[in-house]
Coordinates of C-alpha atoms in Angstrom, one line a residue:
M1 CA -12.3 17.7 -16.2
P2 CA -9.0 17.5 -13.6
D3 CA -6.2 19.7 -15.3
A4 CA -3.4 18.0 -17.3
G5 CA -1.0 16.4 -15.6
R6 CA -3.4 16.0 -12.8
R7 CA -5.4 13.0 -13.5
Y8 CA -6.1 9.9 -11.6
A9 CA -7.1 6.6 -11.5
L10 CA -8.4 5.2 -8.5
I11 CA -8.8 1.2 -8.2
S12 CA -10.1 -0.7 -4.8
P13 CA -10.3 -4.3 -4.7
C14 CA -13.5 -5.1 -1.9
R15 CA -14.5 -8.0 -0.4
N16 CA -17.6 -8.1 2.5
E17 CA -16.5 -4.3 3.4
A18 CA -20.5 -3.1 4.0
S19 CA -19.7 -2.2 7.7
F20 CA -16.4 0.5 6.2
M21 CA -17.3 1.6 2.8
R22 CA -19.6 4.7 2.8
K23 CA -17.1 6.8 4.9
T24 CA -14.3 5.5 2.0
L25 CA -17.0 6.2 -0.3
D26 CA -17.8 9.5 1.2
S27 CA -14.4 10.7 1.7
V28 CA -13.0 10.1 -2.1
I29 CA -16.3 11.8 -2.8
A30 CA -15.8 14.9 -1.0
Q31 CA -11.7 14.8 -2.3
S32 CA -11.1 18.6 -3.1
E33 CA -9.8 16.8 -6.7
P34 CA -11.8 14.2 -6.9
P35 CA -10.7 10.6 -9.1
E36 CA -11.6 10.7 -12.9
L37 CA -12.3 7.1 -12.7
W38 CA -13.0 4.8 -9.4
V39 CA -13.0 1.5 -10.4
I40 CA -14.5 -1.0 -7.0
V41 CA -13.9 -4.6 -8.1
N42 CA -16.2 -6.3 -5.7
D43 CA -14.6 -9.7 -4.8
G44 CA -17.7 -12.2 -3.8
S45 CA -19.1 -10.1 -1.4
T46 CA -21.8 -11.6 0.7
D47 CA -23.2 -9.3 3.1
E48 CA -24.9 -5.3 1.6
T49 CA -21.3 -4.4 -0.3
G50 CA -22.8 -5.2 -3.8
Q51 CA -26.0 -2.7 -3.4
I52 CA -23.8 -0.1 -1.6
L53 CA -22.1 -0.2 -4.7
S54 CA -25.0 -0.1 -7.0
E55 CA -26.6 3.0 -4.9
Y56 CA -22.6 5.0 -5.4
S57 CA -22.2 4.0 -8.6
S58 CA -25.6 5.1 -9.9
Q59 CA -25.1 8.4 -8.2
H60 CA -21.5 8.9 -10.0
E61 CA -20.9 8.1 -13.6
W62 CA -16.7 8.2 -12.5
I63 CA -17.2 4.9 -10.5
K64 CA -17.2 1.8 -12.2
V65 CA -18.0 -1.6 -10.1
I66 CA -16.7 -4.9 -11.4
A67 CA -18.5 -8.4 -9.7
K68 CA -16.3 -11.2 -9.5
S69 CA -17.6 -14.2 -8.6
D70 CA -17.6 -15.8 -4.6
R71 CA -14.5 -17.6 -4.3
G72 CA -15.9 -18.5 -0.8
H73 CA -13.4 -17.2 1.0
R74 CA -11.5 -13.4 1.8
A75 CA -7.9 -13.9 0.3
V76 CA -5.2 -11.3 1.3
G77 CA -2.5 -10.2 -0.8
P78 CA -2.1 -12.7 -3.7
G79 CA -6.2 -12.7 -4.0
V80 CA -6.3 -8.5 -3.1
I81 CA -4.1 -7.5 -6.0
S82 CA -5.4 -10.5 -7.9
A83 CA -9.0 -8.4 -7.6
F84 CA -6.6 -5.3 -8.4
Y85 CA -5.5 -6.4 -11.9
T86 CA -9.3 -7.4 -12.8
G87 CA -10.0 -3.4 -12.1
L88 CA -6.8 -2.7 -13.8
D89 CA -7.6 -4.3 -16.9
A90 CA -11.0 -1.5 -17.0
V91 CA -8.2 0.9 -16.6
A92 CA -5.9 2.7 -20.1
L93 CA -3.5 3.9 -17.9
E94 CA -2.0 6.3 -20.9
D95 CA -5.1 8.2 -19.6
F96 CA -4.3 9.3 -16.3
D97 CA -0.9 10.4 -15.0
F98 CA -1.5 8.6 -11.1
V99 CA -2.9 5.3 -10.4
C100 CA -3.8 4.0 -6.7
K101 CA -4.6 1.0 -4.9
L102 CA -6.9 2.1 -2.7
D103 CA -8.8 -0.1 0.6
V104 CA -12.8 1.1 1.0
D105 CA -12.1 0.4 4.9
L106 CA -10.3 4.5 5.2
D107 CA -12.1 7.7 6.0
L108 CA -9.4 9.9 3.9
P109 CA -8.8 13.8 4.7
R110 CA -10.7 16.5 2.0
R111 CA -7.0 17.4 0.2
Y112 CA -5.6 14.0 0.3
F113 CA -5.2 13.5 -3.0
E114 CA -4.6 17.1 -3.9
I115 CA -1.1 17.1 -1.7
L116 CA 0.4 13.9 -3.0
M117 CA -0.6 15.8 -6.6
D118 CA 1.3 18.6 -6.1
R119 CA 4.3 16.7 -4.1
M120 CA 4.5 14.7 -6.8
H121 CA 4.8 17.8 -9.9
A122 CA 6.9 19.6 -7.0
D123 CA 9.5 16.3 -7.4
P124 CA 9.7 14.2 -10.9
R125 CA 11.9 11.1 -9.2
L126 CA 8.7 11.1 -6.5
G127 CA 7.0 7.5 -7.5
S128 CA 5.0 6.5 -5.2
A129 CA 3.7 8.8 -2.2
S130 CA 0.5 8.8 0.9
G131 CA 0.2 9.7 4.0
K132 CA 0.2 8.1 7.2
P133 CA -2.7 5.2 9.0
Y134 CA -4.0 5.8 12.1
Y135 CA -6.9 3.9 13.9
R136 CA -8.8 4.3 17.6
N137 CA -8.0 2.1 20.4
K138 CA -10.8 0.9 22.5
A139 CA -10.7 4.1 24.3
G140 CA -11.0 6.3 21.6
A141 CA -7.7 7.6 21.1
W142 CA -5.5 8.1 18.0
I143 CA -3.2 5.5 17.2
S144 CA -0.6 5.9 14.8
E145 CA 0.2 2.1 12.9
K146 CA 4.3 3.8 12.7
C147 CA 5.0 2.9 9.2
G148 CA 8.5 4.4 8.0
D149 CA 8.4 7.8 5.9
E150 CA 10.5 5.3 3.3
M151 CA 7.2 3.7 2.1
S152 CA 4.1 4.2 0.6
V153 CA 2.1 2.6 2.5
G154 CA -0.6 -0.5 1.0
M155 CA -3.9 1.2 2.2
T156 CA -3.6 3.6 -0.6
K157 CA -1.1 2.7 -2.5
F158 CA -1.0 6.0 -4.7
Y159 CA 1.5 5.7 -7.8
R160 CA 2.4 7.7 -11.0
V161 CA 2.0 6.0 -13.6
S162 CA 5.6 5.9 -15.0
C163 CA 6.9 4.8 -11.8
F164 CA 4.3 1.7 -11.6
Q165 CA 5.3 1.0 -15.2
D166 CA 8.7 0.4 -14.4
I167 CA 8.8 -1.1 -11.9
D168 CA 6.3 -3.6 -14.1
G169 CA 3.5 -3.1 -10.7
F170 CA 2.8 -5.4 -7.8
V171 CA 3.9 -8.9 -7.2
R172 CA 1.0 -11.0 -6.4
E173 CA 2.0 -12.5 -2.8
V174 CA 2.0 -11.3 0.5
M175 CA 4.8 -8.0 1.1
W176 CA 3.6 -6.3 -2.4
D177 CA 3.2 -3.6 -0.8
G178 CA 7.0 -3.8 0.3
I179 CA 8.7 -5.2 -2.7
D180 CA 7.6 -2.7 -4.6
C181 CA 8.9 0.7 -2.7
H182 CA 12.2 -1.6 -2.6
K183 CA 12.0 -2.3 -6.7
A184 CA 11.1 1.6 -6.9
R185 CA 13.8 2.8 -5.3
Q186 CA 16.4 -0.1 -7.3
R187 CA 15.0 1.9 -10.1
G188 CA 16.2 5.3 -8.7
W189 CA 12.6 6.5 -7.9
V190 CA 12.2 8.1 -4.6
V191 CA 8.9 6.8 -2.4
R192 CA 7.8 8.8 0.2
S193 CA 5.0 8.8 3.3
W194 CA 4.3 12.0 5.7
D195 CA 3.1 12.3 8.8
E196 CA 0.8 15.7 8.7
P197 CA -2.3 16.5 9.2
E198 CA -4.1 16.6 6.2
L199 CA -2.5 13.3 5.7
Q200 CA -3.1 11.6 8.5
F201 CA -6.2 9.3 8.1
H202 CA -8.3 6.7 9.8
H203 CA -7.8 3.0 9.1
L204 CA -10.8 1.1 10.3
R205 CA -9.4 -1.7 10.4
P206 CA -6.3 -2.0 12.0
M207 CA -3.0 -2.9 9.5
G208 CA -1.7 -6.3 10.7
S209 CA -5.3 -8.0 11.2
S210 CA -7.3 -10.1 9.6
E211 CA -10.7 -11.9 8.9
H212 CA -9.5 -14.4 11.7
N213 CA -7.7 -12.0 14.6
I214 CA -4.5 -10.0 14.4
L215 CA -2.1 -12.8 15.1
T216 CA -3.0 -14.6 12.1
G217 CA -2.1 -10.9 10.6
R218 CA 1.0 -10.9 12.3
A219 CA 2.6 -14.0 11.0
R220 CA 1.4 -13.6 7.5
H221 CA 3.6 -10.4 7.3
G222 CA 6.8 -13.3 9.0
F223 CA 5.7 -15.3 6.0
G224 CA 5.6 -12.1 3.5
Q225 CA 9.7 -11.1 4.9
Y226 CA 10.4 -14.6 4.6
F227 CA 9.1 -14.0 0.9
M228 CA 10.7 -10.9 -0.3
G229 CA 14.2 -12.6 0.8
S230 CA 15.0 -10.4 4.4
D231 CA 17.4 -10.5 6.0
P232 CA 17.5 -12.9 9.5
V233 CA 19.2 -10.3 11.4
Y234 CA 17.1 -7.5 9.9
F235 CA 13.9 -8.9 10.6
T236 CA 14.1 -10.3 14.2
A237 CA 14.8 -6.8 14.8
T238 CA 12.0 -5.6 13.4
A239 CA 9.8 -8.6 15.2
F240 CA 11.2 -7.2 19.0
F241 CA 9.7 -4.2 18.0
R242 CA 6.9 -4.7 17.2
M243 CA 6.3 -6.8 20.5
T244 CA 6.8 -2.9 21.6
R245 CA 2.9 -2.3 19.8
P246 CA -0.3 -4.1 20.6
P247 CA -0.9 -7.0 20.0
Y248 CA 2.2 -6.6 23.1
V249 CA 4.8 -9.6 22.7
V250 CA 2.5 -12.0 20.7
G251 CA 2.9 -9.7 17.9
G252 CA 5.4 -10.2 17.4
L253 CA 6.0 -14.0 18.0
A254 CA 3.4 -14.3 15.6
M255 CA 5.9 -12.7 13.4
L256 CA 8.7 -14.8 14.2
Y257 CA 6.8 -17.6 13.8
G258 CA 5.1 -17.0 10.1
Y259 CA 8.9 -17.0 9.1
A260 CA 10.1 -19.8 10.6
R261 CA 7.5 -21.6 8.9
A262 CA 8.2 -20.7 5.5
W263 CA 11.7 -21.2 6.7
C264 CA 11.1 -24.2 7.8
S265 CA 8.8 -25.5 4.6
R266 CA 11.2 -24.2 1.8
A267 CA 8.4 -22.2 0.7
P268 CA 8.9 -20.2 -2.3
Q269 CA 10.5 -16.7 -2.6
L270 CA 10.6 -13.8 -4.8
D271 CA 11.9 -14.5 -7.8
D272 CA 14.2 -12.0 -8.6
A273 CA 17.4 -12.3 -7.2
D274 CA 19.2 -8.9 -7.7
L275 CA 15.9 -7.2 -5.7
C276 CA 16.7 -9.8 -2.9
A277 CA 20.4 -8.7 -3.0
F278 CA 19.4 -5.2 -3.3
I279 CA 16.9 -5.2 -0.4
R280 CA 19.2 -7.7 2.3
A281 CA 22.1 -5.0 1.6
Y282 CA 18.9 -1.7 2.7
Q283 CA 18.1 -3.9 5.4
R284 CA 22.0 -4.1 6.8
Q285 CA 22.7 -0.8 6.6
A286 CA 19.8 0.4 7.9
L287 CA 20.6 -2.1 11.4
I288 CA 23.7 0.2 11.2
K289 CA 23.0 3.9 10.2
G290 CA 19.5 3.8 10.5
K291 CA 16.5 4.0 7.7
A292 CA 16.9 7.7 7.0
K293 CA 20.7 7.3 6.3
T294 CA 20.3 4.7 4.7
V295 CA 17.7 5.4 2.4
A296 CA 19.3 8.6 1.8
A297 CA 22.4 7.1 0.7
I298 CA 20.6 4.6 -1.7
E299 CA 18.6 7.4 -3.7
A300 CA 21.7 9.4 -4.0
Q301 CA 23.9 6.2 -5.2
Q302 CA 20.0 5.0 -7.9
M303 CA 19.6 8.6 -9.1
P304 CA 22.0 8.0 -12.6
C305 CA 19.6 5.2 -13.2
W306 CA 16.4 7.6 -13.0
V307 CA 18.6 10.0 -14.6
G308 CA 19.4 8.0 -17.4
A309 CA 16.0 6.4 -18.0
H310 CA 14.2 9.5 -17.9
S311 CA 16.8 12.1 -19.4
G312 CA 14.6 12.7 -22.1
T313 CA 11.5 12.9 -20.5

Protein backbone atom coordinates (compact mmCIF):
# COMPACT_ATOMS: atom_id res chain seq x y z
CA MET A 1 0.00 0.00 0.00
CA PRO A 2 1.26 3.55 -0.74
CA ASP A 3 2.29 5.72 2.19
CA ALA A 4 -0.39 8.04 3.58
CA GLY A 5 -0.41 11.23 1.57
CA ARG A 6 1.11 9.57 -1.51
CA ARG A 7 -1.88 7.79 -3.00
CA TYR A 8 -2.36 8.69 -6.64
CA ALA A 9 -4.65 7.59 -9.44
CA LEU A 10 -3.96 7.82 -13.16
CA ILE A 11 -6.73 8.28 -15.72
CA SER A 12 -5.83 7.70 -19.37
CA PRO A 13 -8.17 8.31 -22.29
CA CYS A 14 -6.86 6.51 -25.36
CA ARG A 15 -7.86 5.67 -28.92
CA ASN A 16 -5.82 3.64 -31.41
CA GLU A 17 -2.58 3.88 -29.42
CA ALA A 18 -1.24 0.38 -30.11
CA SER A 19 1.92 1.82 -31.70
CA PHE A 20 2.93 3.70 -28.55
CA MET A 21 1.16 2.40 -25.47
CA ARG A 22 3.42 -0.51 -24.48
CA LYS A 23 6.19 1.97 -23.68
CA THR A 24 3.81 3.98 -21.51
CA LEU A 25 2.46 0.90 -19.76
CA ASP A 26 5.94 -0.45 -19.10
CA SER A 27 7.25 2.91 -17.85
CA VAL A 28 4.34 3.30 -15.39
CA ILE A 29 4.72 -0.27 -14.12
CA ALA A 30 8.44 0.44 -13.57
CA GLN A 31 7.82 3.59 -11.51
CA SER A 32 9.63 3.80 -8.19
CA GLU A 33 6.19 4.56 -6.70
CA PRO A 34 3.48 3.02 -8.92
CA PRO A 35 -0.10 4.30 -8.80
CA GLU A 36 -2.66 2.73 -6.52
CA LEU A 37 -5.12 2.76 -9.45
CA TRP A 38 -4.82 3.29 -13.18
CA VAL A 39 -8.07 3.66 -15.10
CA ILE A 40 -7.56 3.45 -18.88
CA VAL A 41 -10.53 4.40 -21.05
CA ASN A 42 -10.42 2.65 -24.43
CA ASP A 43 -12.31 5.25 -26.45
CA GLY A 44 -13.55 3.09 -29.33
CA SER A 45 -10.17 1.90 -30.61
CA THR A 46 -10.15 -0.10 -33.85
CA ASP A 47 -6.52 -1.26 -33.70
CA GLU A 48 -4.87 -3.64 -31.20
CA THR A 49 -5.29 -1.24 -28.24
CA GLY A 50 -7.98 -3.42 -26.64
CA GLN A 51 -5.89 -6.59 -26.80
CA ILE A 52 -2.85 -4.86 -25.32
CA LEU A 53 -4.92 -3.42 -22.47
CA SER A 54 -6.42 -6.84 -21.74
CA GLU A 55 -2.93 -8.32 -21.56
CA TYR A 56 -1.65 -5.76 -19.08
CA SER A 57 -4.78 -5.50 -16.93
CA SER A 58 -4.79 -9.29 -16.48
CA GLN A 59 -1.27 -9.06 -15.04
CA HIS A 60 -1.77 -6.00 -12.81
CA GLU A 61 -4.90 -5.75 -10.70
CA TRP A 62 -4.48 -1.98 -10.25
CA ILE A 63 -4.98 -1.42 -14.00
CA LYS A 64 -8.69 -1.06 -14.76
CA VAL A 65 -9.93 -0.82 -18.36
CA ILE A 66 -13.19 0.83 -19.40
CA ALA A 67 -14.32 0.35 -23.01
CA LYS A 68 -16.36 2.96 -24.88
CA SER A 69 -18.07 2.41 -28.23
CA ASP A 70 -16.46 3.62 -31.44
CA ARG A 71 -17.62 7.14 -32.40
CA GLY A 72 -15.94 6.68 -35.78
CA HIS A 73 -13.17 9.25 -35.39
CA ARG A 74 -10.57 10.67 -33.02
CA ALA A 75 -11.90 13.71 -31.08
CA VAL A 76 -9.14 15.88 -29.64
CA GLY A 77 -10.11 18.28 -26.86
CA PRO A 78 -13.77 17.70 -25.97
CA GLY A 79 -13.62 14.00 -26.86
CA VAL A 80 -10.49 13.38 -24.80
CA ILE A 81 -11.90 15.15 -21.76
CA SER A 82 -15.23 13.35 -22.13
CA ALA A 83 -13.31 10.06 -22.04
CA PHE A 84 -11.30 11.31 -19.07
CA TYR A 85 -14.50 11.97 -17.14
CA THR A 86 -15.74 8.49 -18.00
CA GLY A 87 -12.64 7.25 -16.20
CA LEU A 88 -12.99 9.74 -13.36
CA ASP A 89 -16.51 8.48 -12.68
CA ALA A 90 -14.92 5.15 -11.73
CA VAL A 91 -12.58 6.78 -9.18
CA ALA A 92 -13.46 7.72 -5.60
CA LEU A 93 -11.33 10.85 -5.42
CA GLU A 94 -11.67 11.04 -1.64
CA ASP A 95 -9.49 7.91 -1.48
CA PHE A 96 -6.58 9.63 -3.23
CA ASP A 97 -4.19 12.51 -2.62
CA PHE A 98 -3.32 13.09 -6.27
CA VAL A 99 -4.95 12.47 -9.65
CA CYS A 100 -3.30 12.58 -13.06
CA LYS A 101 -4.65 12.72 -16.59
CA LEU A 102 -1.99 10.69 -18.41
CA ASP A 103 -1.63 10.13 -22.15
CA VAL A 104 -0.49 6.72 -23.35
CA ASP A 105 2.03 7.92 -25.93
CA LEU A 106 4.76 8.69 -23.39
CA ASP A 107 7.88 7.06 -21.99
CA LEU A 108 8.34 8.29 -18.41
CA PRO A 109 11.55 8.25 -16.33
CA ARG A 110 11.48 5.83 -13.40
CA ARG A 111 11.17 8.37 -10.54
CA TYR A 112 8.76 10.68 -12.35
CA PHE A 113 5.77 10.47 -9.99
CA GLU A 114 7.93 10.07 -6.89
CA ILE A 115 9.64 13.40 -7.56
CA LEU A 116 6.38 15.24 -8.34
CA MET A 117 4.86 14.05 -5.07
CA ASP A 118 7.99 15.01 -3.13
CA ARG A 119 7.77 18.56 -4.47
CA MET A 120 4.06 18.87 -3.84
CA HIS A 121 4.53 17.72 -0.26
CA ALA A 122 7.30 20.30 0.15
CA ASP A 123 5.03 23.12 -1.11
CA PRO A 124 1.36 22.91 -0.06
CA ARG A 125 0.44 25.64 -2.57
CA LEU A 126 1.73 23.55 -5.48
CA GLY A 127 -1.53 22.37 -7.00
CA SER A 128 -0.44 20.95 -10.35
CA ALA A 129 2.97 19.92 -11.68
CA SER A 130 4.75 18.05 -14.44
CA GLY A 131 8.04 17.43 -16.11
CA LYS A 132 8.86 18.49 -19.67
CA PRO A 133 8.11 16.70 -22.96
CA TYR A 134 10.79 15.93 -25.52
CA TYR A 135 10.60 14.16 -28.87
CA ARG A 136 13.08 12.63 -31.31
CA ASN A 137 13.51 14.27 -34.71
CA LYS A 138 14.28 12.28 -37.84
CA ALA A 139 17.99 12.47 -37.05
CA GLY A 140 17.37 11.06 -33.58
CA ALA A 141 18.12 14.30 -31.73
CA TRP A 142 16.33 14.99 -28.41
CA ILE A 143 14.13 18.07 -29.00
CA SER A 144 12.31 20.06 -26.32
CA GLU A 145 8.68 20.98 -26.97
CA LYS A 146 9.33 24.33 -25.23
CA CYS A 147 6.56 24.38 -22.62
CA GLY A 148 6.46 27.25 -20.13
CA ASP A 149 7.56 26.70 -16.54
CA GLU A 150 4.30 28.27 -15.31
CA MET A 151 2.15 25.47 -16.77
CA SER A 152 1.80 21.74 -16.14
CA VAL A 153 1.69 19.93 -19.47
CA GLY A 154 -1.50 18.33 -20.72
CA MET A 155 -0.10 14.89 -21.45
CA THR A 156 0.87 14.35 -17.78
CA LYS A 157 -1.50 16.66 -15.92
CA PHE A 158 -0.66 15.76 -12.30
CA TYR A 159 -2.97 17.37 -9.71
CA ARG A 160 -3.37 17.56 -5.98
CA VAL A 161 -6.96 16.34 -5.58
CA SER A 162 -7.94 19.38 -3.49
CA CYS A 163 -6.72 21.72 -6.25
CA PHE A 164 -8.47 19.74 -8.97
CA GLN A 165 -11.72 19.99 -7.04
CA ASP A 166 -11.17 23.69 -6.29
CA ILE A 167 -10.99 24.57 -9.99
CA ASP A 168 -13.96 22.32 -10.83
CA GLY A 169 -11.82 20.08 -13.02
CA PHE A 170 -11.35 20.53 -16.76
CA VAL A 171 -13.49 22.36 -19.30
CA ARG A 172 -14.56 20.12 -22.18
CA GLU A 173 -12.97 22.08 -24.99
CA VAL A 174 -9.62 22.68 -26.69
CA MET A 175 -7.22 24.59 -24.38
CA TRP A 176 -8.56 22.76 -21.32
CA ASP A 177 -4.91 22.21 -20.38
CA GLY A 178 -4.16 25.93 -20.32
CA ILE A 179 -7.41 27.15 -18.81
CA ASP A 180 -6.97 24.87 -15.80
CA CYS A 181 -3.57 26.34 -14.95
CA HIS A 182 -4.87 29.91 -15.17
CA LYS A 183 -7.84 29.05 -12.98
CA ALA A 184 -5.61 27.36 -10.40
CA ARG A 185 -3.43 30.50 -10.26
CA GLN A 186 -6.55 32.67 -9.97
CA ARG A 187 -7.55 30.62 -6.89
CA GLY A 188 -4.11 31.13 -5.33
CA TRP A 189 -2.46 27.84 -6.27
CA VAL A 190 1.02 27.50 -7.78
CA VAL A 191 1.55 25.53 -11.00
CA ARG A 192 4.96 24.37 -12.22
CA SER A 193 6.84 22.20 -14.68
CA TRP A 194 10.56 21.44 -14.52
CA ASP A 195 13.11 20.74 -17.24
CA GLU A 196 15.40 18.33 -15.39
CA PRO A 197 16.82 14.96 -16.49
CA GLU A 198 14.70 12.91 -14.06
CA LEU A 199 11.54 14.73 -15.16
CA GLN A 200 12.14 14.86 -18.92
CA PHE A 201 9.96 12.35 -20.74
CA HIS A 202 9.74 11.11 -24.31
CA HIS A 203 6.59 12.24 -26.11
CA LEU A 204 6.19 9.67 -28.82
CA ARG A 205 3.67 11.81 -30.71
CA PRO A 206 4.85 15.47 -30.80
CA MET A 207 2.58 18.03 -29.11
CA GLY A 208 0.28 19.92 -31.45
CA SER A 209 0.19 17.17 -34.06
CA SER A 210 -3.05 15.45 -35.01
CA GLU A 211 -4.40 12.43 -36.73
CA HIS A 212 -4.28 14.42 -39.99
CA ASN A 213 -1.09 16.49 -39.75
CA ILE A 214 0.70 18.91 -37.47
CA LEU A 215 -0.80 21.97 -39.19
CA THR A 216 -4.27 20.80 -38.22
CA GLY A 217 -3.03 20.65 -34.64
CA ARG A 218 -1.62 24.18 -34.83
CA ALA A 219 -4.90 25.53 -36.25
CA ARG A 220 -6.76 23.77 -33.45
CA HIS A 221 -4.49 25.52 -30.95
CA GLY A 222 -5.40 28.86 -32.54
CA PHE A 223 -9.08 28.08 -32.06
CA GLY A 224 -8.36 27.15 -28.44
CA GLN A 225 -6.67 30.47 -27.79
CA TYR A 226 -9.75 32.22 -29.16
CA PHE A 227 -12.01 30.04 -27.01
CA MET A 228 -10.28 30.97 -23.76
CA GLY A 229 -10.37 34.68 -24.66
CA SER A 230 -6.65 35.28 -25.20
CA ASP A 231 -5.51 38.82 -25.85
CA PRO A 232 -5.08 39.16 -29.66
CA VAL A 233 -1.71 40.93 -29.39
CA TYR A 234 -0.36 38.28 -27.02
CA PHE A 235 -1.63 35.44 -29.18
CA THR A 236 -0.07 36.98 -32.30
CA ALA A 237 3.27 37.17 -30.47
CA THR A 238 3.06 33.48 -29.51
CA ALA A 239 2.19 32.57 -33.10
CA PHE A 240 5.29 34.38 -34.34
CA PHE A 241 7.36 32.52 -31.73
CA ARG A 242 5.97 29.20 -33.00
CA MET A 243 7.14 30.17 -36.49
CA THR A 244 10.67 29.63 -35.16
CA ARG A 245 9.84 26.00 -34.24
CA PRO A 246 9.13 23.10 -36.62
CA PRO A 247 7.22 23.23 -38.87
CA TYR A 248 8.89 26.57 -39.47
CA VAL A 249 6.70 29.58 -40.39
CA VAL A 250 3.67 27.56 -41.51
CA GLY A 251 3.01 26.26 -37.99
CA GLY A 252 2.56 29.79 -36.65
CA LEU A 253 0.50 30.76 -39.70
CA ALA A 254 -1.80 27.81 -39.04
CA MET A 255 -2.30 29.05 -35.47
CA LEU A 256 -3.25 32.51 -36.75
CA TYR A 257 -5.64 30.92 -39.25
CA GLY A 258 -7.37 28.90 -36.53
CA TYR A 259 -7.80 31.97 -34.34
CA ALA A 260 -9.04 34.18 -37.20
CA ARG A 261 -11.49 31.53 -38.44
CA ALA A 262 -13.01 31.21 -34.97
CA TRP A 263 -13.23 34.99 -34.57
CA CYS A 264 -14.87 35.48 -37.98
CA SER A 265 -17.45 32.78 -37.28
CA ARG A 266 -18.13 34.18 -33.78
CA ALA A 267 -17.53 30.75 -32.29
CA PRO A 268 -18.53 30.28 -28.61
CA GLN A 269 -16.00 31.28 -25.97
CA LEU A 270 -15.31 30.30 -22.38
CA ASP A 271 -18.29 31.21 -20.21
CA ASP A 272 -16.31 32.70 -17.33
CA ALA A 273 -15.85 36.45 -17.70
CA ASP A 274 -13.73 36.85 -14.57
CA LEU A 275 -11.31 34.11 -15.63
CA CYS A 276 -11.06 35.47 -19.19
CA ALA A 277 -10.21 38.92 -17.78
CA PHE A 278 -7.65 37.32 -15.45
CA ILE A 279 -6.02 35.51 -18.39
CA ARG A 280 -5.85 38.62 -20.57
CA ALA A 281 -4.37 40.70 -17.72
CA TYR A 282 -1.67 38.06 -17.23
CA GLN A 283 -0.92 37.94 -20.96
CA ARG A 284 -0.60 41.72 -21.31
CA GLN A 285 1.74 41.96 -18.35
CA ALA A 286 3.77 39.00 -19.66
CA LEU A 287 4.40 40.90 -22.90
CA ILE A 288 5.83 43.79 -20.89
CA LYS A 289 7.60 42.11 -17.96
CA GLY A 290 8.08 38.54 -19.21
CA LYS A 291 6.33 35.43 -17.97
CA ALA A 292 8.52 34.69 -14.96
CA LYS A 293 8.13 38.12 -13.33
CA THR A 294 4.44 38.28 -14.16
CA VAL A 295 3.71 34.84 -12.70
CA ALA A 296 5.68 35.68 -9.53
CA ALA A 297 3.67 38.88 -9.09
CA ILE A 298 0.35 37.07 -9.61
CA GLU A 299 1.30 34.32 -7.16
CA ALA A 300 2.09 36.91 -4.51
CA GLN A 301 -1.09 38.84 -5.28
CA GLN A 302 -3.30 35.73 -5.15
CA MET A 303 -1.72 34.16 -2.08
CA PRO A 304 -4.44 35.52 0.27
CA CYS A 305 -7.04 33.62 -1.79
CA TRP A 306 -5.26 30.35 -1.07
CA VAL A 307 -4.52 31.16 2.58
CA GLY A 308 -8.13 32.13 3.21
CA ALA A 309 -9.45 28.93 1.65
CA HIS A 310 -6.91 26.58 3.27
CA SER A 311 -6.06 28.18 6.61
CA GLY A 312 -7.90 25.39 8.41
CA THR A 313 -6.18 22.54 6.57
